[in-house]
Coordinates of C-alpha atoms in Angstrom, one line a residue:
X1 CA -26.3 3.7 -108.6
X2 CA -29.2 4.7 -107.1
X3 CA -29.3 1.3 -104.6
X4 CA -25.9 2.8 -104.0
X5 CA -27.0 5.1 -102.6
X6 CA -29.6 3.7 -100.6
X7 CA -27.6 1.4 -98.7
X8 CA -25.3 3.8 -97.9
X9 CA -27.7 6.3 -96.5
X10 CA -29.6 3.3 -94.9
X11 CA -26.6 1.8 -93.6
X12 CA -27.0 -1.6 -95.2
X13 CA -23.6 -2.2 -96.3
X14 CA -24.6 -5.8 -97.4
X15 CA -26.4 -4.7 -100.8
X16 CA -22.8 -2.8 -101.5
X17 CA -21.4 -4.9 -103.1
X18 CA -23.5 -6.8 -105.4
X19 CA -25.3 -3.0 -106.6
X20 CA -21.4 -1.8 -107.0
X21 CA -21.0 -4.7 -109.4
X22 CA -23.7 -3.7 -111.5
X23 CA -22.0 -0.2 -111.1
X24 CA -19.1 -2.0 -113.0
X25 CA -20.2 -3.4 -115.6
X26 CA -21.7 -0.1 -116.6
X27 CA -19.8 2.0 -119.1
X28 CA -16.8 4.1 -117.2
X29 CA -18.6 7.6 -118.5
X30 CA -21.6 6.6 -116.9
X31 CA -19.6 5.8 -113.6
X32 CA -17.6 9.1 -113.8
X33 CA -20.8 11.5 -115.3
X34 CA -23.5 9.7 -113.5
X35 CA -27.1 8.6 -115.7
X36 CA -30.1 11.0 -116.4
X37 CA -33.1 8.5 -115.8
X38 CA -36.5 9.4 -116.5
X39 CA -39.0 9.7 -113.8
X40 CA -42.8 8.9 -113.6
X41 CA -44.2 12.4 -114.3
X42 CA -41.9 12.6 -117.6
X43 CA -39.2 14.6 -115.8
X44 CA -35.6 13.4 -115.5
X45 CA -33.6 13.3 -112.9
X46 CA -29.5 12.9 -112.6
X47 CA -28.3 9.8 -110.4
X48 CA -25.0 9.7 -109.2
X49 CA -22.0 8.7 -106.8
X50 CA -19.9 10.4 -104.4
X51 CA -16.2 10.3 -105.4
X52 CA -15.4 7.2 -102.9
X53 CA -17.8 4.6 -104.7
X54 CA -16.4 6.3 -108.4
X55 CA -13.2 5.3 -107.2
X56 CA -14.2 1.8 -105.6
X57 CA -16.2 0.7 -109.0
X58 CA -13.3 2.0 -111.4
X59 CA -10.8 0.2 -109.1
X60 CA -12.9 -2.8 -109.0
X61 CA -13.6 -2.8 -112.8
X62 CA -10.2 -4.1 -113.6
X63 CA -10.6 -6.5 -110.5
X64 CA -13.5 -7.9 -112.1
X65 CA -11.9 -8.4 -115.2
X66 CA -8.9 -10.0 -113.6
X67 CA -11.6 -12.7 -111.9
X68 CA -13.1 -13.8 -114.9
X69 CA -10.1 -14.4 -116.5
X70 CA -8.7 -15.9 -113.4
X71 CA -11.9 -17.4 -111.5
X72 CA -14.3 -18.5 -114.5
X73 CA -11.8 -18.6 -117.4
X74 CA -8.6 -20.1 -116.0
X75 CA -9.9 -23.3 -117.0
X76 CA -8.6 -22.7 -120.9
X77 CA -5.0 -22.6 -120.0
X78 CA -4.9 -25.8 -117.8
X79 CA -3.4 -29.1 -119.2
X80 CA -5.8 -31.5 -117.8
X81 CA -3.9 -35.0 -117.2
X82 CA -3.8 -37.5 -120.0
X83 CA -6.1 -40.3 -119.2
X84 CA -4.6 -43.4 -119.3
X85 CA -7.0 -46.4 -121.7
X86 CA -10.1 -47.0 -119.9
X87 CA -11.9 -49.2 -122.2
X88 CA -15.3 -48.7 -120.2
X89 CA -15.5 -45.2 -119.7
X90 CA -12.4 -43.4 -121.4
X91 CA -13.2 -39.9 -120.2
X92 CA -13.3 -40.8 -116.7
X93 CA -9.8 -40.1 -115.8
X94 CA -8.4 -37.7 -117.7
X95 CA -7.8 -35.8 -121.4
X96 CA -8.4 -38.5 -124.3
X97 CA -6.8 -36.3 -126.6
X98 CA -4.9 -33.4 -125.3
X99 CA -3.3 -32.3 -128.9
X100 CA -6.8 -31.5 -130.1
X101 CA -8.3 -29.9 -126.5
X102 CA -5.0 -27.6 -126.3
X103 CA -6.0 -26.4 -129.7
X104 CA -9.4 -26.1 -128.5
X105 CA -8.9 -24.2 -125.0
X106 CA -6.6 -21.7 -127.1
X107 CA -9.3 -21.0 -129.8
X108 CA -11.5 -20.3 -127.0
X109 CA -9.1 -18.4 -125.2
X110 CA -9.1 -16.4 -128.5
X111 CA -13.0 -16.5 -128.6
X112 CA -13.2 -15.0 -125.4
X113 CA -10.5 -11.8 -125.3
X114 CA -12.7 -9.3 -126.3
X115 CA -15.1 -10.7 -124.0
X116 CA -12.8 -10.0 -120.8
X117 CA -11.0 -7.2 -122.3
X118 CA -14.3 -5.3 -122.7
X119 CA -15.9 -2.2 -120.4
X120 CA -18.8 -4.9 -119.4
X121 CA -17.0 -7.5 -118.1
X122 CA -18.2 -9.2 -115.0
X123 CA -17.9 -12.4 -113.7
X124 CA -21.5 -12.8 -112.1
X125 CA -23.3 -13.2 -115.4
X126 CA -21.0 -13.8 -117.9
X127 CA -21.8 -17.2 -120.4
X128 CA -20.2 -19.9 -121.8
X129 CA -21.7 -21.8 -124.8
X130 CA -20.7 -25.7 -123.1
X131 CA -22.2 -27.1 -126.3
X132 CA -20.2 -25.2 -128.8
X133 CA -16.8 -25.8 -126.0
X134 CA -18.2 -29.5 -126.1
X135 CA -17.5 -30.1 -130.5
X136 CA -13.7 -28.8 -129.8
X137 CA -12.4 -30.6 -126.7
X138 CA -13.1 -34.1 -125.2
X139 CA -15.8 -34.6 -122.9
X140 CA -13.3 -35.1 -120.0
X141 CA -11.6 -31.4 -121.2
X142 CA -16.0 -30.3 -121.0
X143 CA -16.5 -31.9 -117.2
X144 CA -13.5 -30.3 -115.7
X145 CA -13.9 -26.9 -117.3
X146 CA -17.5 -27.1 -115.8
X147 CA -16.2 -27.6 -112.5
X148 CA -13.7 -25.4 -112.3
X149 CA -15.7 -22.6 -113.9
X150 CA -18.7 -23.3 -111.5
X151 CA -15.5 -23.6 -108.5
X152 CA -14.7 -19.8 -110.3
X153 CA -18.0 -18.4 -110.4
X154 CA -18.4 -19.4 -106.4
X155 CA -15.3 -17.9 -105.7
X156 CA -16.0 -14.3 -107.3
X157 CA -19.1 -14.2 -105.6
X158 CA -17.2 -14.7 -102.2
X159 CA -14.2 -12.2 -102.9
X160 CA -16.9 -9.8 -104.8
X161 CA -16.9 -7.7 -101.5
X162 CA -13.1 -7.3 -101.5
X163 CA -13.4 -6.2 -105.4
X164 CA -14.8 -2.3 -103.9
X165 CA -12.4 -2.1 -101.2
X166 CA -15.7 -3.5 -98.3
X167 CA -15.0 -5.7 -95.8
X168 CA -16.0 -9.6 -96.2
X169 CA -19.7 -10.7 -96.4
X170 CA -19.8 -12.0 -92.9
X171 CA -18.9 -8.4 -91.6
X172 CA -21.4 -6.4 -93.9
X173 CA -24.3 -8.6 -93.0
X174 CA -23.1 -8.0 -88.9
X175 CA -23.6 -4.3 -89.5
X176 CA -26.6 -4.7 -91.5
X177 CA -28.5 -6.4 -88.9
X178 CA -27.1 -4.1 -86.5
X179 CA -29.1 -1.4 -87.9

C-alpha cells in the first residue's frame, strides 16, 4: 500500500501495477480498512488508499482470480491429442493415455478450487507441484501443461496492468521516464 502510494505521489505509474497486485492478494478488510504497521521508534502508523486504488484492487481481485484459472490453470480442462504409437519416444506426440490424464487434470482441478476460489489468489506466485501432477498424468499430459502454464504465467504478467484499470506497460514506463 504504502509503494502505492509512492508511485502515485512520485508519478511513477510503472511500479502500479505489480505493488497493486500485492494489494490483491491481501485480505479485502485490509484493502477496505487499510494496515496499522509498526514503525521504528515503536509507534504505529495507519497505511492506506484512496477510494480509486480500493476500487481498482477489489475490481482486480476477481480479475486475478479469473487469470489463474484461465492463464496458468486452463491447462487441466484441455484434451491434449492422443498420440498415435511411436515406439521410440511415445510421449512425443501426444496423450498416451487420455482415460487416466482426464481423471488426473479433473482431480487436480479439484485439488486446486479452493486454491483459486480463495481471498489470496494471484497468478504471479502461485505453485504447482509438477512432480506430484507428474504420478497422475502421462509425461506428454506433464510437458504440455508446463508450457501452457509457463505461456499463462507470461501472459498475466503482460495483461497485469489492465487487471487495475492502468494503461499497458509500454505506456506506464513512457510516463515514468517522463518524470
Amino acid at each position: 500500500m504504502e509503494v502505492v502510494n509512492l508511485a502515485k505521489e512520485c508519478r511513477l505509474p510503472m511500479l502500479l501495477p505489480i505493488s497493486m497486485y500485492y494489494c490483491a492478494v491481501m485480505r479485502l478488510e485490509h484493502i477496505l480498512d487499510g494496515v496499522v504497521v509498526a514503525n521504528d521508534d515503536g509507534s504505529s502508523r495507519k497505511i492506506d488508499l484512496d477510494w480509486p486504488e480500493k476500487r481498482s484492487i477489489i475490481l482486480g481481485k476477481r480479475a486475478l482470480n479469473y487469470r489463474a484459472r484461465t492463464n496458468l490453470f486452463g491447462f487441466l480442462l484441455t484434451t491434449a491429442p492422443p498420440a498415435p504409437t511411436h515406439p521410440n519416444n511415445p510421449a512425443a506426440s501426444g496423450c498416451s493415455i487420455p482415460q487416466r490424464c482426464e481423471t488426473g487434470k479433473l482431480k487436480w482441478l479439484r485439488q486446486m478450487e479452493p486454491l483459486l476460489s480463495g481471498d489470496k489468489c494471484g497468478p504471479l506466485h502461485m505453485q504447482f507441484d509438477w512432480t506430484r501432477y507428474s504420478v497422475d498424468v502421462c509425461q506428454y499430459c506433464v510437458m504440455d501443461g508446463k508450457n501452457k502454464y509457463r505461456e499463462g504465467l507470461k501472459k498475466s504478467w503482460e495483461e497485469l496492468p489492465s487487471v487495475f484499470e492502468l494503461e499497458p506497460w509500454d505506456t506506464l514506463k513512457t510516463e515514468s521516464l517522463d518524470q
